[in-house]
PDB file of C-alpha atoms in Angstrom:
ATOM      1  CA  MET A   1      -7.551  10.855 -13.326  1.00 45.00           C
ATOM      2  CA  ILE A   2      -4.987  13.274 -14.687  1.00 45.00           C
ATOM      3  CA  GLY A   3      -1.581  12.403 -13.275  1.00 57.00           C
ATOM      4  CA  LEU A   4      -2.644   9.066 -11.757  1.00 67.00           C
ATOM      5  CA  LYS A   5      -0.269   6.233 -12.457  1.00 84.00           C
ATOM      6  CA  GLN A   6      -1.587   2.690 -12.264  1.00 96.00           C
ATOM      7  CA  PHE A   7       1.033   1.829  -9.634  1.00 97.00           C
ATOM      8  CA  GLU A   8       2.354   4.738  -7.642  1.00 97.00           C
ATOM      9  CA  VAL A   9       4.022   5.888  -4.453  1.00 98.00           C
ATOM     10  CA  THR A  10       3.116   9.456  -3.614  1.00 97.00           C
ATOM     11  CA  THR A  11       3.321  12.099  -0.926  1.00 97.00           C
ATOM     12  CA  GLN A  12      -0.158  13.329  -1.869  1.00 97.00           C
ATOM     13  CA  PRO A  13      -3.397  12.173  -0.202  1.00 98.00           C
ATOM     14  CA  LEU A  14      -4.865   9.111  -1.913  1.00 97.00           C
ATOM     15  CA  GLU A  15      -8.256   9.461  -3.615  1.00 97.00           C
ATOM     16  CA  PRO A  16      -9.909   6.011  -3.824  1.00 98.00           C
ATOM     17  CA  GLU A  17     -12.317   7.087  -6.564  1.00 97.00           C
ATOM     18  CA  GLN A  18      -9.399   7.671  -8.946  1.00 96.00           C
ATOM     19  CA  TYR A  19      -8.150   4.106  -8.469  1.00 97.00           C
ATOM     20  CA  ARG A  20     -11.660   2.677  -8.808  1.00 97.00           C
ATOM     21  CA  ALA A  21     -12.241   4.625 -12.009  1.00 96.00           C
ATOM     22  CA  TYR A  22      -8.903   3.393 -13.393  1.00 96.00           C
ATOM     23  CA  THR A  23     -10.057  -0.228 -13.076  1.00 97.00           C
ATOM     24  CA  LEU A  24     -13.571   0.253 -14.475  1.00 97.00           C
ATOM     25  CA  ASN A  25     -14.577  -0.733 -17.980  1.00 96.00           C
ATOM     26  CA  GLU A  26     -17.496  -2.424 -19.735  1.00 97.00           C
ATOM     27  CA  LYS A  27     -16.049  -5.937 -19.223  1.00 96.00           C
ATOM     28  CA  GLN A  28     -15.761  -5.681 -15.459  1.00 97.00           C
ATOM     29  CA  GLY A  29     -18.657  -6.850 -13.291  1.00 97.00           C
ATOM     30  CA  ALA A  30     -17.042  -6.189  -9.919  1.00 98.00           C
ATOM     31  CA  ILE A  31     -14.604  -3.756  -8.373  1.00 98.00           C
ATOM     32  CA  VAL A  32     -13.176  -4.215  -4.892  1.00 98.00           C
ATOM     33  CA  VAL A  33     -11.472  -1.166  -3.401  1.00 98.00           C
ATOM     34  CA  PHE A  34      -9.429  -1.532  -0.225  1.00 98.00           C
ATOM     35  CA  THR A  35      -8.158   1.436   1.741  1.00 98.00           C
ATOM     36  CA  GLY A  36      -5.762   0.978   4.626  1.00 97.00           C
ATOM     37  CA  HIS A  37      -5.924   3.787   7.186  1.00 97.00           C
ATOM     38  CA  VAL A  38      -3.720   4.995  10.022  1.00 96.00           C
ATOM     39  CA  ARG A  39      -5.300   3.759  13.239  1.00 93.00           C
ATOM     40  CA  GLU A  40      -4.957   5.443  16.600  1.00 93.00           C
ATOM     41  CA  TRP A  41      -4.500   2.393  18.818  1.00 90.00           C
ATOM     42  CA  THR A  42      -2.288  -0.660  18.271  1.00 82.00           C
ATOM     43  CA  LYS A  43      -1.972  -3.280  21.003  1.00 81.00           C
ATOM     44  CA  GLY A  44      -3.042  -0.780  23.638  1.00 85.00           C
ATOM     45  CA  VAL A  45      -0.546   1.897  22.579  1.00 86.00           C
ATOM     46  CA  ARG A  46      -1.766   5.233  21.199  1.00 92.00           C
ATOM     47  CA  THR A  47      -0.204   6.195  17.886  1.00 93.00           C
ATOM     48  CA  GLU A  48       0.255   9.922  17.270  1.00 95.00           C
ATOM     49  CA  TYR A  49       1.083   9.511  13.579  1.00 95.00           C
ATOM     50  CA  LEU A  50       2.970   7.262  11.146  1.00 95.00           C
ATOM     51  CA  GLU A  51       5.958   8.079   8.993  1.00 96.00           C
ATOM     52  CA  TYR A  52       6.380   6.099   5.778  1.00 96.00           C
ATOM     53  CA  GLU A  53       9.552   5.980   3.693  1.00 95.00           C
ATOM     54  CA  ALA A  54      10.157   4.144   0.452  1.00 95.00           C
ATOM     55  CA  TYR A  55      12.690   3.432  -2.203  1.00 94.00           C
ATOM     56  CA  VAL A  56      10.221   4.875  -4.708  1.00 96.00           C
ATOM     57  CA  PRO A  57      11.518   3.554  -8.070  1.00 97.00           C
ATOM     58  CA  MET A  58      11.786   0.001  -6.753  1.00 97.00           C
ATOM     59  CA  ALA A  59       8.518   0.258  -4.791  1.00 97.00           C
ATOM     60  CA  GLU A  60       6.615   1.257  -7.943  1.00 97.00           C
ATOM     61  CA  LYS A  61       8.238  -1.605  -9.884  1.00 98.00           C
ATOM     62  CA  LYS A  62       7.197  -4.034  -7.169  1.00 98.00           C
ATOM     63  CA  LEU A  63       3.631  -2.691  -7.161  1.00 98.00           C
ATOM     64  CA  ALA A  64       3.522  -3.234 -10.940  1.00 98.00           C
ATOM     65  CA  GLN A  65       4.927  -6.743 -10.418  1.00 98.00           C
ATOM     66  CA  ILE A  66       2.057  -7.460  -8.013  1.00 98.00           C
ATOM     67  CA  GLY A  67      -0.354  -6.217 -10.675  1.00 98.00           C
ATOM     68  CA  ASP A  68       1.231  -8.636 -13.178  1.00 98.00           C
ATOM     69  CA  GLU A  69       0.970 -11.493 -10.676  1.00 98.00           C
ATOM     70  CA  ILE A  70      -2.716 -10.734 -10.183  1.00 98.00           C
ATOM     71  CA  THR A  71      -3.380 -10.656 -13.932  1.00 97.00           C
ATOM     72  CA  GLU A  72      -1.639 -14.006 -14.309  1.00 98.00           C
ATOM     73  CA  ARG A  73      -3.561 -15.653 -11.422  1.00 98.00           C
ATOM     74  CA  TRP A  74      -6.915 -14.020 -12.182  1.00 98.00           C
ATOM     75  CA  PRO A  75      -7.177 -13.361 -15.952  1.00 97.00           C
ATOM     76  CA  GLY A  76      -9.341 -10.406 -16.879  1.00 97.00           C
ATOM     77  CA  THR A  77      -8.513  -8.386 -13.770  1.00 97.00           C
ATOM     78  CA  ILE A  78      -7.311  -4.800 -13.741  1.00 97.00           C
ATOM     79  CA  THR A  79      -5.350  -3.537 -10.740  1.00 98.00           C
ATOM     80  CA  ALA A  80      -4.367  -0.062  -9.564  1.00 98.00           C
ATOM     81  CA  ILE A  81      -2.401   0.543  -6.363  1.00 98.00           C
ATOM     82  CA  GLY A  82      -1.315   3.714  -4.608  1.00 98.00           C
ATOM     83  CA  HIS A  83       0.766   3.960  -1.442  1.00 98.00           C
ATOM     84  CA  ARG A  84       1.385   7.183   0.399  1.00 98.00           C
ATOM     85  CA  ILE A  85       4.672   8.138   2.051  1.00 97.00           C
ATOM     86  CA  GLY A  86       5.604  10.901   4.468  1.00 97.00           C
ATOM     87  CA  ALA A  87       3.891  11.794   7.737  1.00 97.00           C
ATOM     88  CA  LEU A  88       0.333  10.433   7.907  1.00 97.00           C
ATOM     89  CA  GLN A  89      -2.137  11.434  10.579  1.00 97.00           C
ATOM     90  CA  ILE A  90      -4.788   9.263  12.251  1.00 97.00           C
ATOM     91  CA  SER A  91      -7.416   8.124   9.688  1.00 97.00           C
ATOM     92  CA  ASP A  92      -5.302   9.139   6.661  1.00 98.00           C
ATOM     93  CA  ILE A  93      -5.254   6.572   3.856  1.00 98.00           C
ATOM     94  CA  ALA A  94      -1.861   4.873   3.619  1.00 98.00           C
ATOM     95  CA  VAL A  95      -2.678   2.440   0.813  1.00 98.00           C
ATOM     96  CA  CYS A  96      -5.413   2.118  -1.791  1.00 98.00           C
ATOM     97  CA  ILE A  97      -5.901  -1.005  -3.894  1.00 98.00           C
ATOM     98  CA  SER A  98      -8.550  -1.328  -6.586  1.00 98.00           C
ATOM     99  CA  VAL A  99      -9.058  -4.587  -8.437  1.00 98.00           C
ATOM    100  CA  SER A 100     -11.766  -5.137 -11.015  1.00 98.00           C
ATOM    101  CA  SER A 101     -12.791  -8.418 -12.536  1.00 98.00           C
ATOM    102  CA  PRO A 102     -15.602  -9.853 -14.612  1.00 97.00           C
ATOM    103  CA  HIS A 103     -16.742 -11.660 -11.420  1.00 96.00           C
ATOM    104  CA  ARG A 104     -16.698 -10.574  -7.753  1.00 96.00           C
ATOM    105  CA  LYS A 105     -14.965 -13.649  -6.316  1.00 98.00           C
ATOM    106  CA  ASP A 106     -11.792 -12.983  -8.283  1.00 98.00           C
ATOM    107  CA  ALA A 107     -11.844  -9.271  -7.415  1.00 98.00           C
ATOM    108  CA  TYR A 108     -12.052 -10.052  -3.678  1.00 98.00           C
ATOM    109  CA  ALA A 109      -9.331 -12.706  -3.798  1.00 98.00           C
ATOM    110  CA  ALA A 110      -6.989 -10.608  -5.917  1.00 98.00           C
ATOM    111  CA  ASN A 111      -7.409  -7.554  -3.697  1.00 98.00           C
ATOM    112  CA  GLU A 112      -6.506  -9.534  -0.575  1.00 98.00           C
ATOM    113  CA  TYR A 113      -3.551 -11.048  -2.434  1.00 98.00           C
ATOM    114  CA  ALA A 114      -2.338  -7.549  -3.313  1.00 98.00           C
ATOM    115  CA  ILE A 115      -2.184  -6.261   0.277  1.00 97.00           C
ATOM    116  CA  GLU A 116      -0.381  -9.377   1.480  1.00 97.00           C
ATOM    117  CA  ARG A 117       2.181  -9.128  -1.347  1.00 97.00           C
ATOM    118  CA  ILE A 118       2.731  -5.420  -0.647  1.00 97.00           C
ATOM    119  CA  LYS A 119       3.695  -6.317   2.915  1.00 94.00           C
ATOM    120  CA  GLU A 120       6.031  -9.052   1.623  1.00 95.00           C
ATOM    121  CA  VAL A 121       7.950  -7.461  -1.238  1.00 96.00           C
ATOM    122  CA  VAL A 122       7.516  -3.697  -1.551  1.00 96.00           C
ATOM    123  CA  PRO A 123      10.339  -1.543  -0.091  1.00 95.00           C
ATOM    124  CA  ILE A 124       8.146   0.744   2.008  1.00 95.00           C
ATOM    125  CA  TRP A 125       8.932   1.240   5.686  1.00 95.00           C
ATOM    126  CA  LYS A 126       6.596   2.373   8.451  1.00 94.00           C
ATOM    127  CA  LYS A 127       7.620   4.136  11.633  1.00 94.00           C
ATOM    128  CA  GLU A 128       5.039   4.391  14.421  1.00 92.00           C
ATOM    129  CA  ILE A 129       5.341   7.527  16.531  1.00 91.00           C
ATOM    130  CA  TRP A 130       3.807   7.329  20.009  1.00 90.00           C
ATOM    131  CA  GLU A 131       3.562   9.759  22.893  1.00 84.00           C
ATOM    132  CA  ASP A 132       6.603   8.165  24.525  1.00 84.00           C
ATOM    133  CA  GLY A 133       8.743   6.947  21.625  1.00 81.00           C
ATOM    134  CA  ALA A 134       8.903   5.588  18.114  1.00 82.00           C
ATOM    135  CA  GLU A 135       9.771   2.346  16.345  1.00 81.00           C
ATOM    136  CA  TRP A 136       9.991   0.965  12.822  1.00 87.00           C
ATOM    137  CA  GLN A 137       7.318  -1.723  12.425  1.00 76.00           C
ATOM    138  CA  GLY A 138       6.728  -4.854  10.420  1.00 62.00           C
ATOM    139  CA  HIS A 139       8.924  -7.315   8.618  1.00 55.00           C
ATOM    140  CA  GLN A 140      10.262  -4.560   6.403  1.00 52.00           C
ATOM    141  CA  ARG A 141      12.147  -2.924   9.273  1.00 47.00           C
ATOM    142  CA  GLY A 142      15.012  -5.341   8.629  1.00 43.00           C
ATOM    143  CA  TYR A 143      15.394  -4.009   5.097  1.00 43.00           C
ATOM    144  CA  HIS A 144      15.203  -0.453   6.364  1.00 42.00           C
ATOM    145  CA  ASP A 145      17.832  -1.088   9.036  1.00 44.00           C
ATOM    146  CA  ASP A 146      20.098  -2.720   6.447  1.00 41.00           C
ATOM    147  CA  ALA A 147      19.695   0.212   4.063  1.00 41.00           C
ATOM    148  CA  VAL A 148      20.432   2.717   6.827  1.00 37.00           C
ATOM    149  CA  ASN A 149      23.470   0.736   7.949  1.00 35.00           C
ATOM    150  CA  LYS A 150      24.760   0.731   4.367  1.00 34.00           C
ATOM    151  CA  GLY A 151      24.165   4.467   4.038  1.00 36.00           C
ATOM    152  CA  GLY A 152      21.146   4.123   1.747  1.00 38.00           C
ATOM    153  CA  LEU A 153      18.226   5.578   3.658  1.00 35.00           C
ATOM    154  CA  THR A 154      17.984   7.847   6.628  1.00 33.00           C
ATOM    155  CA  SER A 155      15.179   8.248   9.097  1.00 30.00           C
TER     156      SER A 155
END
């Protein structure tokens, strides 16, 4: 686990075992690890690869905030989240969430909560690249477009 931060945005491939190990201790009876992968087909369109960008300092703060929210809602949980940025190929892991808890029900619920909150509040943007074009996806594209228009981020 050398170099692993509890909440991180990285250009390096994500290793789920590192996040699982981070959340393991003698008080935890369950660990739920979620990995989100780049899929080849979306709504009948073939994706060649994805490009993720992030405002890294704020994204890591928001990931930590999600961890705090989880601890508040499900006491006794431990959360670790990693999100990858850069060009990701089909089947690469884009996000890894590990949540441990004394009991499995809380670990499952908290893990699902984490992925939904990531999509809501974390400044990470996804561009889908297809054989015949590309487009920024998801609700976050509005933030990305605003940042680009204000000179903040470039694609």
